[in-house]
XYZ file of C-alpha atoms in Angstrom:
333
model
C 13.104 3.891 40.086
C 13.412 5.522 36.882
C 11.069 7.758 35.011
C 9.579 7.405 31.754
C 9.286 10.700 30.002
C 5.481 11.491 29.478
C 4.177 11.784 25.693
C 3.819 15.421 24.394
C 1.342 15.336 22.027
C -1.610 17.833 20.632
C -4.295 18.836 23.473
C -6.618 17.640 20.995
C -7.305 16.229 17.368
C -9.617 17.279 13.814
C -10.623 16.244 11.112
C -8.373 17.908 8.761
C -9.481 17.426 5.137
C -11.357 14.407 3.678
C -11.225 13.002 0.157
C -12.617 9.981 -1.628
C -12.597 7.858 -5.133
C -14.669 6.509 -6.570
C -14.300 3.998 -9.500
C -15.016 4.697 -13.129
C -17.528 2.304 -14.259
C -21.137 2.911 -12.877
C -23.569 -0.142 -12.495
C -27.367 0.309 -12.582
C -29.612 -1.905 -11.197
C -30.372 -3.234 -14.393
C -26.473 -5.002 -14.497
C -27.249 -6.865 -11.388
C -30.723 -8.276 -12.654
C -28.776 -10.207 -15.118
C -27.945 -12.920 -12.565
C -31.310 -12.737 -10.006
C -34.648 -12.870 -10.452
C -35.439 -9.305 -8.859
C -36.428 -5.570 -9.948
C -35.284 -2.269 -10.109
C -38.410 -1.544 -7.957
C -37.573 -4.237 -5.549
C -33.997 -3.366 -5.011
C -34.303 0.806 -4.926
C -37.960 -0.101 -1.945
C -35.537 -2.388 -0.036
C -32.317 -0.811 -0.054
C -32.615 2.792 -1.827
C -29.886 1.887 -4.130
C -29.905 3.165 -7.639
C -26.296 2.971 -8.496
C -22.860 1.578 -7.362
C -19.675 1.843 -8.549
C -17.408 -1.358 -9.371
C -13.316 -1.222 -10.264
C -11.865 -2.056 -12.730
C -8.642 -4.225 -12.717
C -6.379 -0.721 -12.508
C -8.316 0.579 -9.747
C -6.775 -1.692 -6.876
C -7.491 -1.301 -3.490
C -3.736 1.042 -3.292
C -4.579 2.995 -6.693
C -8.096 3.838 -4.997
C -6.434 4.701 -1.537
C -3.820 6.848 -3.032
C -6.272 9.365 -4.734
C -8.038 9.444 -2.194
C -5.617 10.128 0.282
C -3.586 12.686 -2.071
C -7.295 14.651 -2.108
C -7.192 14.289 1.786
C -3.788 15.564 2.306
C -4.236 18.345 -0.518
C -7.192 19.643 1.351
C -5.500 19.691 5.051
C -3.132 21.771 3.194
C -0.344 19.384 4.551
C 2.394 17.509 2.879
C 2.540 13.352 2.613
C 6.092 13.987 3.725
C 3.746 15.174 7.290
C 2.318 11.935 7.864
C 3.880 9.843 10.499
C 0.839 7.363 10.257
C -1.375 5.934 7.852
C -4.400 3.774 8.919
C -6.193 1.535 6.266
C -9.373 -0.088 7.228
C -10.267 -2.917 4.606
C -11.644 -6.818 3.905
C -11.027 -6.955 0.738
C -7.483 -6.395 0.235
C -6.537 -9.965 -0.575
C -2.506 -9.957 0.343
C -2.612 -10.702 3.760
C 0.933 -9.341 4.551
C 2.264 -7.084 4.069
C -0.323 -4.231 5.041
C -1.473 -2.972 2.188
C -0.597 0.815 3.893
C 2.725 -0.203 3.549
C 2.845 0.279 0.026
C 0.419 3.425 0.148
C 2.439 4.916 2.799
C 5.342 4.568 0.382
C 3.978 5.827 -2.852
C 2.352 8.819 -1.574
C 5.744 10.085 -0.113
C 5.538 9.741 3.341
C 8.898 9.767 5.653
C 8.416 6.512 6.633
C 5.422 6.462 8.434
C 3.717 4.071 10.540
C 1.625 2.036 8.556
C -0.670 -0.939 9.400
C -4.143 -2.250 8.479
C -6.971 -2.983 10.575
C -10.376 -5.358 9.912
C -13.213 -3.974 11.021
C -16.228 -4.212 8.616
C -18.139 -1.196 8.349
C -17.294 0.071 11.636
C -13.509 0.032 10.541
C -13.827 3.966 9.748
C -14.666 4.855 12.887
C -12.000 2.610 14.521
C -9.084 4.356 12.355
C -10.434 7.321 13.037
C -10.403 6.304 16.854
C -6.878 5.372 16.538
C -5.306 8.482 14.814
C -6.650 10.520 17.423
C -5.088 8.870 20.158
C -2.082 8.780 18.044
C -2.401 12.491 17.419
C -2.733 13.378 21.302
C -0.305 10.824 22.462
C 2.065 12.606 20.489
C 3.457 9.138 18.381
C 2.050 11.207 14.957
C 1.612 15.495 13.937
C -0.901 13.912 11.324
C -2.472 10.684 10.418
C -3.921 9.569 7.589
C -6.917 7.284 7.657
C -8.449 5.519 5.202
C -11.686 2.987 4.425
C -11.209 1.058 1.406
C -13.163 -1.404 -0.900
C -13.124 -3.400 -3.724
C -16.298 -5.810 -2.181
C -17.221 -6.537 -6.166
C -14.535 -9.011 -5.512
C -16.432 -10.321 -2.425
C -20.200 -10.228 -4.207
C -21.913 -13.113 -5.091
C -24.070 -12.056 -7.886
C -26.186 -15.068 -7.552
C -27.118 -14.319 -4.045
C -30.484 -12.183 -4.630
C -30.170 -10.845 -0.554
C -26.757 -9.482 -1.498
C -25.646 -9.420 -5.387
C -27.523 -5.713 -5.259
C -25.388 -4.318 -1.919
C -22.171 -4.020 -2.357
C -19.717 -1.338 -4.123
C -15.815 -0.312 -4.594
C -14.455 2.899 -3.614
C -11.717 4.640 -0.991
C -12.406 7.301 1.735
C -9.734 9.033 3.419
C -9.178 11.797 6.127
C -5.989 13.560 7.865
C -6.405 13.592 11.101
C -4.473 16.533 13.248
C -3.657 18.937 16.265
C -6.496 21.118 17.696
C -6.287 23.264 20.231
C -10.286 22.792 21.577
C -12.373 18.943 21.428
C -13.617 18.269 17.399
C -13.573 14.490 17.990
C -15.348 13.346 20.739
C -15.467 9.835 22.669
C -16.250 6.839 20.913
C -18.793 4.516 21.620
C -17.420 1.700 20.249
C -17.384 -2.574 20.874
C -18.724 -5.859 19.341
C -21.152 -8.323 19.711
C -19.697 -11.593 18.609
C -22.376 -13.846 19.658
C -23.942 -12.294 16.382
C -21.182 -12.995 14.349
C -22.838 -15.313 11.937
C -25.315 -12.832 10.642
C -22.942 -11.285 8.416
C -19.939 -13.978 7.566
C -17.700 -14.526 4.475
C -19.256 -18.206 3.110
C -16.404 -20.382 3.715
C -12.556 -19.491 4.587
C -10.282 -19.060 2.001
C -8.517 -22.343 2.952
C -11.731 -24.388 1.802
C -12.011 -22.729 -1.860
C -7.651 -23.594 -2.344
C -8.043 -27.159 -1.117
C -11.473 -27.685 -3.445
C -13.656 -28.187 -1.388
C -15.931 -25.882 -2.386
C -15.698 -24.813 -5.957
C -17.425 -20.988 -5.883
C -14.980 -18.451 -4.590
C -16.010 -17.105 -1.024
C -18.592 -14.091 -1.080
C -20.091 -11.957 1.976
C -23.741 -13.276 2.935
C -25.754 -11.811 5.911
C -29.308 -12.634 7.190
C -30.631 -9.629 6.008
C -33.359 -9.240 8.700
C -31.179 -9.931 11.793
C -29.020 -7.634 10.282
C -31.591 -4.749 9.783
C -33.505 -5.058 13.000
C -30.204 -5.208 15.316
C -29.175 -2.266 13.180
C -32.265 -0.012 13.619
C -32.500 -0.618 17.205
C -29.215 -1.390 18.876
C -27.417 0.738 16.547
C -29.903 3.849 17.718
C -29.154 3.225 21.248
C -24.871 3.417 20.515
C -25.767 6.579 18.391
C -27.134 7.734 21.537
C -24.726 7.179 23.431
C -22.172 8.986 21.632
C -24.251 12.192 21.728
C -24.253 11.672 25.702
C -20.555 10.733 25.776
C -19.889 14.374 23.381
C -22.085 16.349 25.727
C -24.279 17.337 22.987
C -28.395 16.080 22.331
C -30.248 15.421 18.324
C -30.931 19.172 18.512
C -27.176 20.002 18.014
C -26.417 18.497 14.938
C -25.871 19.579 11.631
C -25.155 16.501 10.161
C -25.874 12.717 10.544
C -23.568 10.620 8.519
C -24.450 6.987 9.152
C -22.746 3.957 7.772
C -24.107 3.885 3.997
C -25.668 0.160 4.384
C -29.313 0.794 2.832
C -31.579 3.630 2.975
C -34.472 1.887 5.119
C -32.076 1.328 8.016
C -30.642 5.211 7.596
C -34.279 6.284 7.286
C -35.886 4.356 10.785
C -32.586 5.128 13.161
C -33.406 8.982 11.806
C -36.651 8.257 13.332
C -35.606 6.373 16.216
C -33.283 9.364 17.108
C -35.839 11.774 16.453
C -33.425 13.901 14.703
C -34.809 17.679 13.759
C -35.485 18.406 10.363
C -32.725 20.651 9.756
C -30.354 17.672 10.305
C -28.666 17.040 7.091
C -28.844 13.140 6.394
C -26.189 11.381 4.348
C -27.622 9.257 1.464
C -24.950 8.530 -0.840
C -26.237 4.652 -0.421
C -28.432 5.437 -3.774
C -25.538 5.856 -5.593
C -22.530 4.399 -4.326
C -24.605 1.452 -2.384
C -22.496 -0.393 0.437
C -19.029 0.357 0.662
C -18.190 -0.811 4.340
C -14.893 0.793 5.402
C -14.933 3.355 2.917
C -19.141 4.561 3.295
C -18.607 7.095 5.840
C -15.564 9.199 4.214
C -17.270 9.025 0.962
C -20.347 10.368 2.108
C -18.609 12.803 4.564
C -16.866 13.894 0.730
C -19.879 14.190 -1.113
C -21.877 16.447 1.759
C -19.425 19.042 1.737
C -18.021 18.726 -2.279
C -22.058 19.771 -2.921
C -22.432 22.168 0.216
C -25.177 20.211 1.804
C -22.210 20.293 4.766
C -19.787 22.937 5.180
C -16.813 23.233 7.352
C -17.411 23.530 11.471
C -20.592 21.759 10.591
C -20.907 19.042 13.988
C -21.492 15.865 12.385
C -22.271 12.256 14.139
C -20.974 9.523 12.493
C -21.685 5.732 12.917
C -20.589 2.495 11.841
C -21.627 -0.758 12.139
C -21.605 -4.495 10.941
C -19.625 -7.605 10.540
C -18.574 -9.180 13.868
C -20.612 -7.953 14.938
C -18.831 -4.670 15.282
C -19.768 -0.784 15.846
C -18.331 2.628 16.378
C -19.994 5.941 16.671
C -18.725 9.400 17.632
C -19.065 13.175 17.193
C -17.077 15.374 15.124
C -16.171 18.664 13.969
C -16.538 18.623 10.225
C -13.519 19.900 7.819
């Protein structure tokens, strides 16, 4: 019986660099009360957000993924012509072949790289991330390129007051690469379908082309289902993935949750009973919800204003539609 040649890949895989974009135009609060009957009060007490950040017809979900991914690569001190893979995780990229990192694999100069999209809500991050690093070890890629991407102003019902306030645009990305001791650890990771329902696009896209339904399909969730089965499940997978890294609350520097709304960042910090010198991502207040792209673009932010720095250990979570979730530990860039 013949042999199949094992893989040679890395013994292990980092974070490499991390970059982000953010659109131009910045919404207040103030934008979105043109279509509900709300307040700024209301909105910042139930969701912390101030600001988002909405694209503009330029700023595609590509155009956003390539500077973002340029910073990434830049900042790994790699070249594009390095990658040999390029994760996107996104929803609202509305060509559903080919993969949109098909075309960003191409334009940022990669030597033909594998390239393919994945849908995974909010947790999508944290299942590219997943990915590359098995990629990286297997030995299939040297580097990887992952991104989160988002254009959900596309997907925003600005009639819907439990929703028009959420949702922003924007691209995180990350290079993922060899290491020669763990900076990724295991990922808790899985889905609750049963749940499905409590976050949902309105109607499928084949209902709005054959009229019968005349509003174009939108993102709704049950806002408290949502919240309490993110406070308390979402806690217990957060958990976990300390466990699974070896590590407890008291070694972290940094907790980087998915950016969904400040009350739900604020009780799992609680719930966790993280220490106060735990550095707490809140770039919700001014980027709002961003699914796939919230946890790169916070993870930029931290360490662009030095509330991170590099070899900071960081645990990362994201969670939501499917219902779907992925948390692990990692060695920051």
């Amino acid at each position: 019986m013949a042999k199949i040649k094992p893989s040679k890949g890395a013994p292990y895989a980092r974070i490499l660099g991390v970059g982000g974009y953010r659109p131009v135009r910045v919404v207040p609060n103030e934008v979105i009360l043109e279509t509900i009957d709300s307040s700024d009060e209301w909105i910042r007490s139930r969701s912390g957000i101030e600001t988002r950040h909405w694209a503009s017809d330029e700023e595609t979900v590509a155009a956003m993924s390539i500077e973002a991914a340029g910073k990434a690569i830049a900042e790994a001190g790699i070249t594009a012509a390095q990658v040999g893979g390029v994760i996107v995780s996104t929803v609202s990229h509305f060509k559903q072949t080919p993969a949109v990192a098909t075309e960003i694999a191409d334009k940022l100069g990669t030597d033909k790289a594998a390239a393919f999209d994945i849908s995974a809500g909010c947790a999508g991050f944290g299942y590219g991330l997943t990915l590359a690093k098995g990629m990286v070890v297997e030995g299939s890629a040297e580097y990887v390129l992952v991104i989160g991407v988002e254009r959900l102003s596309d997907l925003t019902d600005l009639e819907d007051r439990a929703t028009a306030f959420l949702f922003g645009d924007g691209a995180g990305a990350v290079v993922v690469g060899p290491a020669q001791e763990p900076a990724i650890g295991p990922t808790v990771w899985g889905s609750e379908g049963d749940k499905s329902e409590t976050i949902k696009q309105t109607v499928p896209w084949t209902d709005y082309r054959d009229g019968e339904v005349a509003k174009f399909p939108a993102i709704t969730q049950e806002g408290q289902a949502v919240f309490r089965w993110a406070v308390f499940e979402m806690a217990k997978v957060a958990k976990e993935a300390l466990d699974a890294a070896g590590l407890t609350a008291n070694d972290l520097d940094v907790f980087i949750p998915h950016q969904a709304n400040e009350r739900i960042i604020d009780s799992m910090v609680k719930t966790l009973k993280l220490p106060e010198h735990v550095t707490v991502a809140r770039d919700v207040r001014t980027t709002g919800n961003t699914s796939a792209a919230s946890i790169p673009l916070a993870m930029e932010r931290l360490l662009a204003t030095g509330e991170a720095k590099s070899g900071d250990t960081a645990l990362l979570i994201g969670f939501g539609a499917g219902l779907v979730y992925a948390a692990t530990v990692v060695t920051l860039p």
